[in-house]
GROMACS .gro file of C-alpha atoms in nm:
model
  343
    1UNK     CA    1  -6.333  -6.638   3.274
    2UNK     CA    2  -5.982  -6.523   3.340
    3UNK     CA    3  -5.720  -6.350   3.096
    4UNK     CA    4  -5.370  -6.461   3.141
    5UNK     CA    5  -5.107  -6.158   3.124
    6UNK     CA    6  -4.985  -6.148   2.840
    7UNK     CA    7  -5.188  -6.503   2.638
    8UNK     CA    8  -5.439  -6.324   2.362
    9UNK     CA    9  -5.667  -6.680   2.350
   10UNK     CA   10  -5.915  -6.621   2.714
   11UNK     CA   11  -5.911  -6.933   2.983
   12UNK     CA   12  -6.270  -7.058   3.009
   13UNK     CA   13  -6.373  -7.029   3.431
   14UNK     CA   14  -6.310  -7.349   3.577
   15UNK     CA   15  -5.990  -7.445   3.357
   16UNK     CA   16  -5.693  -7.527   3.610
   17UNK     CA   17  -5.950  -7.693   3.900
   18UNK     CA   18  -5.904  -8.063   3.961
   19UNK     CA   19  -6.159  -8.229   3.823
   20UNK     CA   20  -6.290  -8.377   4.213
   21UNK     CA   21  -6.347  -8.024   4.283
   22UNK     CA   22  -6.506  -7.929   3.959
   23UNK     CA   23  -6.725  -8.277   3.999
   24UNK     CA   24  -6.817  -8.140   4.357
   25UNK     CA   25  -6.905  -7.771   4.262
   26UNK     CA   26  -7.126  -7.995   4.008
   27UNK     CA   27  -7.289  -8.231   4.204
   28UNK     CA   28  -7.415  -7.919   4.462
   29UNK     CA   29  -7.592  -7.729   4.167
   30UNK     CA   30  -7.711  -8.045   4.105
   31UNK     CA   31  -7.943  -8.059   4.466
   32UNK     CA   32  -7.938  -7.666   4.415
   33UNK     CA   33  -8.172  -7.758   4.095
   34UNK     CA   34  -8.378  -8.040   4.326
   35UNK     CA   35  -8.496  -7.784   4.446
   36UNK     CA   36  -8.515  -7.532   4.246
   37UNK     CA   37  -8.748  -7.835   4.047
   38UNK     CA   38  -8.933  -7.943   4.383
   39UNK     CA   39  -8.984  -7.498   4.417
   40UNK     CA   40  -9.193  -7.480   4.051
   41UNK     CA   41  -9.363  -7.723   4.021
   42UNK     CA   42  -9.571  -7.636   4.350
   43UNK     CA   43  -9.590  -7.293   4.288
   44UNK     CA   44  -9.717  -7.350   3.893
   45UNK     CA   45  -9.947  -7.570   4.079
   46UNK     CA   46 -10.051  -7.302   4.387
   47UNK     CA   47 -10.039  -7.032   4.092
   48UNK     CA   48 -10.299  -7.235   3.909
   49UNK     CA   49 -10.085  -7.317   3.593
   50UNK     CA   50  -9.803  -7.510   3.560
   51UNK     CA   51  -9.593  -7.271   3.332
   52UNK     CA   52  -9.565  -6.978   3.580
   53UNK     CA   53  -9.331  -7.118   3.800
   54UNK     CA   54  -9.153  -7.149   3.467
   55UNK     CA   55  -9.190  -6.803   3.427
   56UNK     CA   56  -9.083  -6.673   3.798
   57UNK     CA   57  -8.773  -6.892   3.737
   58UNK     CA   58  -8.676  -6.744   3.429
   59UNK     CA   59  -8.770  -6.375   3.521
   60UNK     CA   60  -8.545  -6.406   3.852
   61UNK     CA   61  -8.322  -6.535   3.636
   62UNK     CA   62  -8.253  -6.308   3.408
   63UNK     CA   63  -8.351  -5.993   3.668
   64UNK     CA   64  -8.033  -6.132   3.881
   65UNK     CA   65  -7.800  -6.183   3.528
   66UNK     CA   66  -7.913  -5.820   3.461
   67UNK     CA   67  -7.797  -5.666   3.740
   68UNK     CA   68  -7.497  -5.856   3.745
   69UNK     CA   69  -7.380  -5.724   3.430
   70UNK     CA   70  -7.441  -5.389   3.461
   71UNK     CA   71  -7.249  -5.423   3.809
   72UNK     CA   72  -6.973  -5.674   3.745
   73UNK     CA   73  -6.642  -5.512   3.497
   74UNK     CA   74  -6.658  -5.910   3.342
   75UNK     CA   75  -6.981  -5.919   3.228
   76UNK     CA   76  -6.918  -5.596   2.997
   77UNK     CA   77  -6.576  -5.764   2.896
   78UNK     CA   78  -6.736  -6.055   2.834
   79UNK     CA   79  -7.042  -5.882   2.580
   80UNK     CA   80  -6.790  -5.663   2.398
   81UNK     CA   81  -6.557  -6.008   2.322
   82UNK     CA   82  -6.856  -6.195   2.191
   83UNK     CA   83  -6.924  -5.940   1.955
   84UNK     CA   84  -6.552  -5.986   1.798
   85UNK     CA   85  -6.532  -6.327   1.873
   86UNK     CA   86  -6.731  -6.450   1.574
   87UNK     CA   87  -6.897  -6.763   1.672
   88UNK     CA   88  -7.157  -6.905   1.458
   89UNK     CA   89  -7.538  -6.834   1.541
   90UNK     CA   90  -7.611  -7.154   1.688
   91UNK     CA   91  -7.367  -7.138   1.968
   92UNK     CA   92  -7.570  -6.867   2.127
   93UNK     CA   93  -7.901  -7.102   2.131
   94UNK     CA   94  -7.795  -7.297   2.464
   95UNK     CA   95  -8.045  -7.152   2.646
   96UNK     CA   96  -8.345  -7.336   2.502
   97UNK     CA   97  -8.253  -7.648   2.664
   98UNK     CA   98  -8.282  -7.518   2.959
   99UNK     CA   99  -8.614  -7.350   2.882
  100UNK     CA  100  -8.697  -7.673   2.727
  101UNK     CA  101  -8.650  -7.894   3.022
  102UNK     CA  102  -8.829  -7.673   3.309
  103UNK     CA  103  -9.152  -7.696   3.029
  104UNK     CA  104  -9.105  -8.001   2.929
  105UNK     CA  105  -9.141  -8.135   3.314
  106UNK     CA  106  -9.425  -7.907   3.387
  107UNK     CA  107  -9.628  -8.116   3.071
  108UNK     CA  108  -9.468  -8.465   3.084
  109UNK     CA  109  -9.478  -8.574   3.397
  110UNK     CA  110  -9.797  -8.596   3.501
  111UNK     CA  111  -9.872  -8.839   3.216
  112UNK     CA  112  -9.521  -9.027   3.201
  113UNK     CA  113  -9.477  -9.045   3.573
  114UNK     CA  114  -9.151  -8.899   3.710
  115UNK     CA  115  -8.972  -9.215   3.704
  116UNK     CA  116  -8.974  -9.294   3.333
  117UNK     CA  117  -8.982  -8.902   3.272
  118UNK     CA  118  -8.626  -8.897   3.463
  119UNK     CA  119  -8.493  -9.197   3.330
  120UNK     CA  120  -8.543  -9.054   2.978
  121UNK     CA  121  -8.429  -8.720   3.058
  122UNK     CA  122  -8.103  -8.899   3.178
  123UNK     CA  123  -8.100  -9.097   2.852
  124UNK     CA  124  -8.100  -8.816   2.589
  125UNK     CA  125  -7.792  -8.646   2.837
  126UNK     CA  126  -7.586  -8.898   2.907
  127UNK     CA  127  -7.623  -8.977   2.457
  128UNK     CA  128  -7.629  -8.569   2.431
  129UNK     CA  129  -7.311  -8.542   2.639
  130UNK     CA  130  -7.135  -8.850   2.456
  131UNK     CA  131  -7.202  -8.684   2.106
  132UNK     CA  132  -7.126  -8.306   2.197
  133UNK     CA  133  -6.833  -8.403   2.384
  134UNK     CA  134  -6.685  -8.617   2.102
  135UNK     CA  135  -6.794  -8.300   1.826
  136UNK     CA  136  -6.625  -8.066   2.025
  137UNK     CA  137  -6.883  -7.884   2.089
  138UNK     CA  138  -6.733  -7.752   2.461
  139UNK     CA  139  -6.448  -7.533   2.433
  140UNK     CA  140  -6.234  -7.892   2.561
  141UNK     CA  141  -6.183  -7.965   2.191
  142UNK     CA  142  -6.306  -8.300   2.136
  143UNK     CA  143  -6.296  -8.620   2.397
  144UNK     CA  144  -6.241  -8.987   2.189
  145UNK     CA  145  -6.565  -9.195   2.271
  146UNK     CA  146  -6.376  -9.452   2.446
  147UNK     CA  147  -6.580  -9.753   2.613
  148UNK     CA  148  -6.526  -9.625   2.994
  149UNK     CA  149  -6.706  -9.309   2.860
  150UNK     CA  150  -7.025  -9.550   2.627
  151UNK     CA  151  -6.987  -9.710   2.999
  152UNK     CA  152  -7.008  -9.495   3.238
  153UNK     CA  153  -7.322  -9.296   3.032
  154UNK     CA  154  -7.483  -9.680   3.027
  155UNK     CA  155  -7.417  -9.727   3.417
  156UNK     CA  156  -7.541  -9.374   3.462
  157UNK     CA  157  -7.920  -9.423   3.307
  158UNK     CA  158  -7.880  -9.794   3.493
  159UNK     CA  159  -7.813  -9.612   3.823
  160UNK     CA  160  -8.129  -9.349   3.748
  161UNK     CA  161  -8.391  -9.673   3.705
  162UNK     CA  162  -8.332  -9.775   3.977
  163UNK     CA  163  -8.334  -9.482   4.182
  164UNK     CA  164  -8.663  -9.444   4.039
  165UNK     CA  165  -8.782  -9.778   4.198
  166UNK     CA  166  -9.136  -9.779   4.341
  167UNK     CA  167  -9.192  -9.426   4.215
  168UNK     CA  168  -9.582  -9.458   3.992
  169UNK     CA  169  -9.580  -9.513   3.614
  170UNK     CA  170  -9.829  -9.273   3.435
  171UNK     CA  171  -9.902  -9.326   3.057
  172UNK     CA  172  -9.658  -9.497   2.885
  173UNK     CA  173  -9.684  -9.265   2.574
  174UNK     CA  174  -9.423  -9.276   2.292
  175UNK     CA  175  -9.416  -8.966   2.128
  176UNK     CA  176  -9.352  -8.797   2.519
  177UNK     CA  177  -9.101  -9.038   2.609
  178UNK     CA  178  -8.874  -8.914   2.306
  179UNK     CA  179  -8.961  -8.574   2.372
  180UNK     CA  180  -8.808  -8.663   2.718
  181UNK     CA  181  -8.514  -8.775   2.554
  182UNK     CA  182  -8.469  -8.453   2.356
  183UNK     CA  183  -8.517  -8.271   2.653
  184UNK     CA  184  -8.204  -8.449   2.758
  185UNK     CA  185  -8.054  -8.385   2.463
  186UNK     CA  186  -8.133  -8.016   2.456
  187UNK     CA  187  -8.008  -8.013   2.852
  188UNK     CA  188  -7.665  -8.153   2.743
  189UNK     CA  189  -7.652  -7.911   2.479
  190UNK     CA  190  -7.707  -7.609   2.725
  191UNK     CA  191  -7.375  -7.686   2.878
  192UNK     CA  192  -7.162  -7.793   2.585
  193UNK     CA  193  -7.279  -7.406   2.393
  194UNK     CA  194  -7.232  -7.217   2.691
  195UNK     CA  195  -6.926  -7.293   2.754
  196UNK     CA  196  -6.824  -7.231   2.431
  197UNK     CA  197  -7.027  -6.876   2.483
  198UNK     CA  198  -6.811  -6.841   2.819
  199UNK     CA  199  -6.491  -6.966   2.626
  200UNK     CA  200  -6.475  -6.690   2.364
  201UNK     CA  201  -6.632  -6.393   2.601
  202UNK     CA  202  -6.621  -6.448   2.985
  203UNK     CA  203  -6.879  -6.661   3.209
  204UNK     CA  204  -7.095  -6.363   3.318
  205UNK     CA  205  -7.140  -6.311   2.970
  206UNK     CA  206  -7.229  -6.646   2.914
  207UNK     CA  207  -7.476  -6.615   3.188
  208UNK     CA  208  -7.644  -6.326   3.042
  209UNK     CA  209  -7.697  -6.507   2.692
  210UNK     CA  210  -7.811  -6.866   2.883
  211UNK     CA  211  -8.104  -6.627   3.015
  212UNK     CA  212  -8.195  -6.367   2.663
  213UNK     CA  213  -8.215  -6.642   2.471
  214UNK     CA  214  -8.417  -6.912   2.743
  215UNK     CA  215  -8.637  -6.625   2.873
  216UNK     CA  216  -8.835  -6.497   2.556
  217UNK     CA  217  -8.922  -6.855   2.501
  218UNK     CA  218  -9.028  -6.961   2.839
  219UNK     CA  219  -9.308  -6.670   2.828
  220UNK     CA  220  -9.411  -6.724   2.472
  221UNK     CA  221  -9.459  -7.101   2.549
  222UNK     CA  222  -9.654  -6.931   2.906
  223UNK     CA  223  -9.854  -6.742   2.629
  224UNK     CA  224  -9.990  -7.002   2.429
  225UNK     CA  225 -10.091  -7.160   2.702
  226UNK     CA  226 -10.290  -6.931   2.848
  227UNK     CA  227 -10.098  -6.800   3.203
  228UNK     CA  228 -10.213  -6.485   3.145
  229UNK     CA  229 -10.504  -6.429   2.928
  230UNK     CA  230 -10.682  -6.777   3.193
  231UNK     CA  231 -10.833  -6.649   3.600
  232UNK     CA  232 -10.607  -6.453   3.720
  233UNK     CA  233 -10.308  -6.662   3.974
  234UNK     CA  234 -10.305  -6.640   4.280
  235UNK     CA  235  -9.973  -6.620   4.412
  236UNK     CA  236  -9.858  -6.816   4.741
  237UNK     CA  237  -9.678  -6.600   5.005
  238UNK     CA  238  -9.416  -6.854   5.078
  239UNK     CA  239  -9.129  -6.685   4.959
  240UNK     CA  240  -8.872  -6.986   4.909
  241UNK     CA  241  -9.145  -7.080   4.605
  242UNK     CA  242  -8.923  -6.783   4.451
  243UNK     CA  243  -8.595  -6.845   4.484
  244UNK     CA  244  -8.636  -7.094   4.147
  245UNK     CA  245  -8.428  -6.811   3.962
  246UNK     CA  246  -8.138  -6.743   4.176
  247UNK     CA  247  -8.108  -7.137   4.166
  248UNK     CA  248  -8.100  -7.176   3.814
  249UNK     CA  249  -7.836  -6.911   3.851
  250UNK     CA  250  -7.608  -7.058   4.111
  251UNK     CA  251  -7.670  -7.392   3.828
  252UNK     CA  252  -7.607  -7.263   3.552
  253UNK     CA  253  -7.317  -7.078   3.700
  254UNK     CA  254  -7.126  -7.423   3.776
  255UNK     CA  255  -7.199  -7.591   3.464
  256UNK     CA  256  -6.966  -7.357   3.311
  257UNK     CA  257  -6.723  -7.402   3.574
  258UNK     CA  258  -6.734  -7.803   3.523
  259UNK     CA  259  -6.776  -7.817   3.145
  260UNK     CA  260  -6.441  -7.719   3.109
  261UNK     CA  261  -6.234  -7.931   3.325
  262UNK     CA  262  -6.396  -8.268   3.297
  263UNK     CA  263  -6.651  -8.210   2.938
  264UNK     CA  264  -7.006  -8.255   2.890
  265UNK     CA  265  -7.053  -8.617   2.970
  266UNK     CA  266  -6.902  -8.618   3.302
  267UNK     CA  267  -7.070  -8.301   3.406
  268UNK     CA  268  -7.457  -8.445   3.318
  269UNK     CA  269  -7.375  -8.716   3.521
  270UNK     CA  270  -7.221  -8.555   3.833
  271UNK     CA  271  -7.520  -8.353   3.791
  272UNK     CA  272  -7.782  -8.620   3.850
  273UNK     CA  273  -7.602  -8.717   4.128
  274UNK     CA  274  -7.673  -8.417   4.325
  275UNK     CA  275  -8.015  -8.454   4.223
  276UNK     CA  276  -8.117  -8.751   4.289
  277UNK     CA  277  -7.923  -8.656   4.644
  278UNK     CA  278  -8.154  -8.349   4.620
  279UNK     CA  279  -8.440  -8.554   4.622
  280UNK     CA  280  -8.354  -8.764   4.887
  281UNK     CA  281  -8.265  -8.467   5.141
  282UNK     CA  282  -8.624  -8.321   5.028
  283UNK     CA  283  -8.756  -8.615   5.103
  284UNK     CA  284  -8.612  -8.643   5.359
  285UNK     CA  285  -8.709  -8.329   5.564
  286UNK     CA  286  -9.016  -8.235   5.447
  287UNK     CA  287  -9.319  -8.296   5.603
  288UNK     CA  288  -9.488  -8.551   5.489
  289UNK     CA  289  -9.208  -8.655   5.247
  290UNK     CA  290  -9.135  -9.067   5.198
  291UNK     CA  291  -8.848  -9.031   5.432
  292UNK     CA  292  -8.529  -9.217   5.353
  293UNK     CA  293  -8.570  -9.424   5.012
  294UNK     CA  294  -8.250  -9.652   4.997
  295UNK     CA  295  -8.276  -9.693   4.583
  296UNK     CA  296  -8.244  -9.287   4.578
  297UNK     CA  297  -7.931  -9.323   4.775
  298UNK     CA  298  -7.798  -9.643   4.562
  299UNK     CA  299  -7.872  -9.416   4.211
  300UNK     CA  300  -7.681  -9.143   4.360
  301UNK     CA  301  -7.371  -9.326   4.457
  302UNK     CA  302  -7.392  -9.500   4.131
  303UNK     CA  303  -7.438  -9.219   3.960
  304UNK     CA  304  -7.168  -8.994   4.109
  305UNK     CA  305  -6.966  -9.398   4.043
  306UNK     CA  306  -7.084  -9.347   3.689
  307UNK     CA  307  -6.928  -8.977   3.616
  308UNK     CA  308  -6.563  -9.096   3.776
  309UNK     CA  309  -6.571  -9.431   3.535
  310UNK     CA  310  -6.658  -9.200   3.258
  311UNK     CA  311  -6.295  -9.035   3.341
  312UNK     CA  312  -6.061  -9.386   3.372
  313UNK     CA  313  -5.826  -9.347   3.123
  314UNK     CA  314  -5.844  -8.968   2.989
  315UNK     CA  315  -5.718  -8.689   3.078
  316UNK     CA  316  -5.925  -8.433   3.219
  317UNK     CA  317  -6.086  -8.230   2.999
  318UNK     CA  318  -5.919  -7.911   3.223
  319UNK     CA  319  -5.567  -7.985   3.240
  320UNK     CA  320  -5.243  -7.946   3.043
  321UNK     CA  321  -5.308  -8.262   2.918
  322UNK     CA  322  -5.539  -8.129   2.587
  323UNK     CA  323  -5.335  -7.773   2.555
  324UNK     CA  324  -5.466  -7.553   2.286
  325UNK     CA  325  -5.801  -7.655   2.310
  326UNK     CA  326  -5.995  -7.315   2.370
  327UNK     CA  327  -5.714  -7.185   2.169
  328UNK     CA  328  -5.818  -7.416   1.874
  329UNK     CA  329  -6.209  -7.325   1.933
  330UNK     CA  330  -6.158  -7.017   1.938
  331UNK     CA  331  -5.953  -6.994   1.570
  332UNK     CA  332  -6.251  -7.212   1.441
  333UNK     CA  333  -6.519  -6.970   1.510
  334UNK     CA  334  -6.355  -6.694   1.344
  335UNK     CA  335  -6.508  -6.470   1.096
  336UNK     CA  336  -6.419  -6.705   0.780
  337UNK     CA  337  -6.404  -7.018   0.927
  338UNK     CA  338  -6.747  -7.113   0.864
  339UNK     CA  339  -6.837  -7.215   1.255
  340UNK     CA  340  -6.705  -7.571   1.132
  341UNK     CA  341  -6.733  -7.825   1.407
  342UNK     CA  342  -6.389  -8.022   1.288
  343UNK     CA  343  -6.035  -7.829   1.475
   0.00000   0.00000   0.00000
């Protein structure tokens, strides 16, 4: 986050970027997310407990962000600003969404299969993105529920369904499907609330809050799952299995940059497009992979098109067409304002 000389209102990270740049940044973050998911899954499997990949991921990210907070003045300044901002308590819970989707993936994917889990997650993320933008949870202010935005959300879900053609389908347990949908909703809320915190403090402060919220939850769930009390973990020597934390920092940073510019829905769609593209790349380059799969390629391109469709007919969230949105968010979160969602 920057502070303009003489201005009392913080400028959210990414504000002023062209929308196509913001979408490009978060699409690349989606590629990193695909690599992160693959590394975490393999690490958990080889270490002997599905949650251990998530533990290493969050501890690594928390360590990197903690070192950054010590080294970067903007982090310390941002955290001090947060103490004065008077944000409602729930604004600090964004990291729970990221923790939820990582943990759910470890336990739900083996039952539902990759295809059903991914489609349900994206459906939840699209619904959550529409709702978060409409309610004004992010520092963009309220974004109208237009036909283009609804069409973009539906196109995104259809594109992901296309990409999952041929993937194995497991047991269609309704409760687990709803959990996957809830995980997608959590990711959308994570994007919105982290951006809200960053707007009130700084981007670095937003990352600190994200990992400080997520990591204890991941450790608690891992402990309840017996990850620390069962047989000793067998840690593989391959260094690339331990980069999940670094990739997580990159992903959170990209979301903080993109949400103030294009909103939660379009950010989520671009992230999914990058995830599909990253999965396609991994399939093509990893030994024993299935190689190039045309449905995944088509799904990645269509999901990116959905992000563009969702922006038709409305100004960019971070453009001058929405002046004062960050200021209104800051004003409604002042002590005594009650943390209301209406601006």
